[in-house]
Short mmCIF file of N, CA and C in Angstrom, two decimals:
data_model
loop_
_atom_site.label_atom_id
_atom_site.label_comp_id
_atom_site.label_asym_id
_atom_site.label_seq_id
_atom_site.Cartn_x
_atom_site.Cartn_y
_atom_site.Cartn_z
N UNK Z 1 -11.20 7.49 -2.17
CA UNK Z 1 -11.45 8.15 -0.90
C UNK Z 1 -10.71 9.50 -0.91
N UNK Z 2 -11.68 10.70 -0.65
CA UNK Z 2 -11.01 12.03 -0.54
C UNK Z 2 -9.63 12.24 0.57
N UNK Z 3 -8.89 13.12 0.55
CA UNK Z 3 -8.05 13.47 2.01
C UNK Z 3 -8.66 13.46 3.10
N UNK Z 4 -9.65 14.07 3.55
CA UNK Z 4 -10.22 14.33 4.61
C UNK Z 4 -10.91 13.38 5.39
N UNK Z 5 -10.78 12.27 4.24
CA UNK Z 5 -11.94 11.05 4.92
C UNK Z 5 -10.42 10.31 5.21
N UNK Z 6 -9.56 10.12 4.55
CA UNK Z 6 -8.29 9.35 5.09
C UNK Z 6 -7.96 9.75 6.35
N UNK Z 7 -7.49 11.04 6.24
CA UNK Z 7 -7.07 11.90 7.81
C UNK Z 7 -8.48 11.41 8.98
N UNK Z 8 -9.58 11.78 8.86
CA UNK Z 8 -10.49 11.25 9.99
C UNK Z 8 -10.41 9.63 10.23
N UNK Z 9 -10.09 9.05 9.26
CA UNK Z 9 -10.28 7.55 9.45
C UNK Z 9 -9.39 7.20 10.09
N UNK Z 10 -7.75 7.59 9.90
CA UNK Z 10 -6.23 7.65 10.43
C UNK Z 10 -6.42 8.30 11.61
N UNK Z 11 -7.18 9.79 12.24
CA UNK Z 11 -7.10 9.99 13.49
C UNK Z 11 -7.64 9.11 14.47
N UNK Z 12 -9.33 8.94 14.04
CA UNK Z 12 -9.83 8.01 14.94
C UNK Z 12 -9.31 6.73 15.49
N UNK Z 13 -8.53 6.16 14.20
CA UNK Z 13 -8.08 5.04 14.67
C UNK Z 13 -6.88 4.56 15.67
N UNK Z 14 -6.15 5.94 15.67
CA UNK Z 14 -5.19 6.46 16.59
C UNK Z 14 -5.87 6.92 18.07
N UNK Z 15 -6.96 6.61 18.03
CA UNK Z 15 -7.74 7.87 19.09
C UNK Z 15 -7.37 9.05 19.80
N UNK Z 16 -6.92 10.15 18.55
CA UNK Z 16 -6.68 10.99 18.47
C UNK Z 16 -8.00 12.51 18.25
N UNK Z 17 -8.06 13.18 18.96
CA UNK Z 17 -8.46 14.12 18.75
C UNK Z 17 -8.25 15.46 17.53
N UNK Z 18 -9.11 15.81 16.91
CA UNK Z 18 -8.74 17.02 16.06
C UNK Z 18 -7.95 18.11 17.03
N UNK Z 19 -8.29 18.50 17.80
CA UNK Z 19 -7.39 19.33 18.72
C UNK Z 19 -6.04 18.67 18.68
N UNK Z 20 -5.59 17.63 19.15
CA UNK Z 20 -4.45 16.62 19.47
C UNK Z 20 -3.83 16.84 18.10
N UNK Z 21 -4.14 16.57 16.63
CA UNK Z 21 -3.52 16.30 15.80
C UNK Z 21 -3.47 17.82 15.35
N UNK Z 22 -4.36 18.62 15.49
CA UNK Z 22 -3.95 20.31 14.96
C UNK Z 22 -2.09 20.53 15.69
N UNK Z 23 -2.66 20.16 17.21
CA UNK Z 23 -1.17 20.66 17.97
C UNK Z 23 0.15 20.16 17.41
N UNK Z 24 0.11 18.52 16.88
CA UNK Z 24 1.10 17.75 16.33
C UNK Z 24 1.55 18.35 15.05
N UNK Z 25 0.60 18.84 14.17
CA UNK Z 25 0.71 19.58 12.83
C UNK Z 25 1.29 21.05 12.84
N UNK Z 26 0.88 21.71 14.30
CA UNK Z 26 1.14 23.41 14.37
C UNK Z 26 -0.08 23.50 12.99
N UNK Z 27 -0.70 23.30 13.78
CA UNK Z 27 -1.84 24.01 12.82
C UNK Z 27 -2.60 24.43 13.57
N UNK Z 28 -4.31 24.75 13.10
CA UNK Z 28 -5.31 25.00 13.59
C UNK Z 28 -6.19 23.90 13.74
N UNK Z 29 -7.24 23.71 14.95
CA UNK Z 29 -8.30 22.37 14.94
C UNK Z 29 -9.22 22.78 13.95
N UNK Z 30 -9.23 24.35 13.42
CA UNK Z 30 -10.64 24.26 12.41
C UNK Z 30 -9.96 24.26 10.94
N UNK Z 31 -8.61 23.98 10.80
CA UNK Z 31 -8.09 23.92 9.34
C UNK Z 31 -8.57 22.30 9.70
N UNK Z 32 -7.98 21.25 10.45
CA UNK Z 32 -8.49 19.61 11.21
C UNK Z 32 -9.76 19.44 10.57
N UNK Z 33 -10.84 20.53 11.17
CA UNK Z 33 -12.40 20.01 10.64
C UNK Z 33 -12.75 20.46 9.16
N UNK Z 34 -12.12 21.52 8.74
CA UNK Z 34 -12.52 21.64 7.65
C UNK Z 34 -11.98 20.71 6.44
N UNK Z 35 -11.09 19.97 6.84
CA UNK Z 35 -10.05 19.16 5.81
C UNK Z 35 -11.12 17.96 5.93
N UNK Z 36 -11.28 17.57 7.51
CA UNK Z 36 -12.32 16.32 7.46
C UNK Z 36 -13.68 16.19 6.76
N UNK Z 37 -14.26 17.60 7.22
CA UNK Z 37 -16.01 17.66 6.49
C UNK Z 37 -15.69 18.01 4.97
N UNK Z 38 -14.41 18.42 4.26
CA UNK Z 38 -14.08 18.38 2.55
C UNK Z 38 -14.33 20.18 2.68
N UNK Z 39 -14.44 20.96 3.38
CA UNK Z 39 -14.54 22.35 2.90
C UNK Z 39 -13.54 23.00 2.48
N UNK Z 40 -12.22 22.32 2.32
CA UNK Z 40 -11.10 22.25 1.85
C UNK Z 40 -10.59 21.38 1.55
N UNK Z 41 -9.80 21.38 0.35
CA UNK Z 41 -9.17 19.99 -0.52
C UNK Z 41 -7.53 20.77 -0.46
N UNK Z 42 -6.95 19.71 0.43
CA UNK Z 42 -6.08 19.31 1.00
C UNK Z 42 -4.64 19.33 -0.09
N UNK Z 43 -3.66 19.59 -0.07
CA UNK Z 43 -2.53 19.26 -1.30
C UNK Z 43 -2.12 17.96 -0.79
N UNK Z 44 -1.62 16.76 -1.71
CA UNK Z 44 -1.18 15.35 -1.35
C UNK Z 44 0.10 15.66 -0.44
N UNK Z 45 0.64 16.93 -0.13
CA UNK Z 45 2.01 16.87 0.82
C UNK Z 45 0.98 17.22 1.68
N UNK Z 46 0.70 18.03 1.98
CA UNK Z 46 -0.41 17.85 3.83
C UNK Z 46 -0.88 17.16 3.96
N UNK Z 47 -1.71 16.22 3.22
CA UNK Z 47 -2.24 14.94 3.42
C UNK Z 47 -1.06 14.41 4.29
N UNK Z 48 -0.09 13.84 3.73
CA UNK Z 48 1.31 13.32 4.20
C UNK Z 48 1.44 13.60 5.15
N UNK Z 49 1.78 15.10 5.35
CA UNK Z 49 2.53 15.51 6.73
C UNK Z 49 1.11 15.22 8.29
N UNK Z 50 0.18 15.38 7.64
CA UNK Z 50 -0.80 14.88 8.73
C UNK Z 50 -0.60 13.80 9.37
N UNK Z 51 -0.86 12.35 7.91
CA UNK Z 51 -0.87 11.51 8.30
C UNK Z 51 0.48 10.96 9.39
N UNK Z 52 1.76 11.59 8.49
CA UNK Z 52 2.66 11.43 9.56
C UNK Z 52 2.71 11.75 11.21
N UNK Z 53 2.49 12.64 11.30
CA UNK Z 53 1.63 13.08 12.64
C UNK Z 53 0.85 12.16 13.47
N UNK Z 54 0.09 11.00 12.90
CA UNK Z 54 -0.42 9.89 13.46
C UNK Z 54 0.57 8.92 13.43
N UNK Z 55 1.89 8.75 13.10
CA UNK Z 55 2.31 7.75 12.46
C UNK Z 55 2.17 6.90 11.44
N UNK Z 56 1.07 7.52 10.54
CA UNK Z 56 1.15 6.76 9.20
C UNK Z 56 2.04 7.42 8.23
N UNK Z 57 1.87 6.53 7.27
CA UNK Z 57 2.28 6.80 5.42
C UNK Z 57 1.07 6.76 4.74
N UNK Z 58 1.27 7.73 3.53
CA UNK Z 58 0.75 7.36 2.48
C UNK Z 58 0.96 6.97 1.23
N UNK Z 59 0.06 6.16 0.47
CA UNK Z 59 0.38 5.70 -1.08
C UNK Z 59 -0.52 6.26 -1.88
N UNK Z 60 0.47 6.59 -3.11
CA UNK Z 60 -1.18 7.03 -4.24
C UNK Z 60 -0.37 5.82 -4.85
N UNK Z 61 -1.61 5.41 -5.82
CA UNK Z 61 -1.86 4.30 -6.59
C UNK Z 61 -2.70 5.19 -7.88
N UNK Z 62 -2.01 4.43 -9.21
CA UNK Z 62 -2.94 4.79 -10.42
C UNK Z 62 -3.15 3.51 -10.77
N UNK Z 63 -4.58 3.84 -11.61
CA UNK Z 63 -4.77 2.82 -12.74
C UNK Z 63 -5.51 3.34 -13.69
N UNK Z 64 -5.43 2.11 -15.03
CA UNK Z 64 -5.88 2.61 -16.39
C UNK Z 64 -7.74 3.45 -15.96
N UNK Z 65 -8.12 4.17 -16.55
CA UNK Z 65 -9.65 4.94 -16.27
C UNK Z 65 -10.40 3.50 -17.31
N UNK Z 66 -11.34 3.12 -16.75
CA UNK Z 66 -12.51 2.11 -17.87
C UNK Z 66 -12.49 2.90 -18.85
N UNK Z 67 -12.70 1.84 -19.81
CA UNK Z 67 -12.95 2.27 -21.52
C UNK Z 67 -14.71 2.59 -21.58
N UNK Z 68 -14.58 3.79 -22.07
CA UNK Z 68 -15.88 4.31 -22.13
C UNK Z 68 -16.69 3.74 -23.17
#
């Protein structure tokens, strides 16, 4: 799952507004939509600091790639 689909999935579920979470971030609501619709790819620390903003965390997780 991209950033942008985490952050929309994490706001809604907060029922939080893109406006609401721009203000929590000091950001902008159209940096909010553009992170959500992918017109920007996000660095894994803003991911973070967003999600914090809702009260979440995040985890990255690796694993081995299938043997081709």
């Amino acid at each position: 799952m991209d950033g942008g689909a985490i952050i929309r999935q994490a706001r809604e579920r907060h029922g939080v507004s893109q406006r609401q979470l721009a203000v929590r971030a000091q950001t902008s609501q159209g940096y909010i939509s553009q992170v959500e619709r992918g017109d920007v790819s996000p660095s894994v620390e803003a991911v973070g600091r967003l999600l914090a903003c809702l009260g979440e965390r995040g985890r990255i997780e690796s694993a081995p790639a299938p043997a081709l």
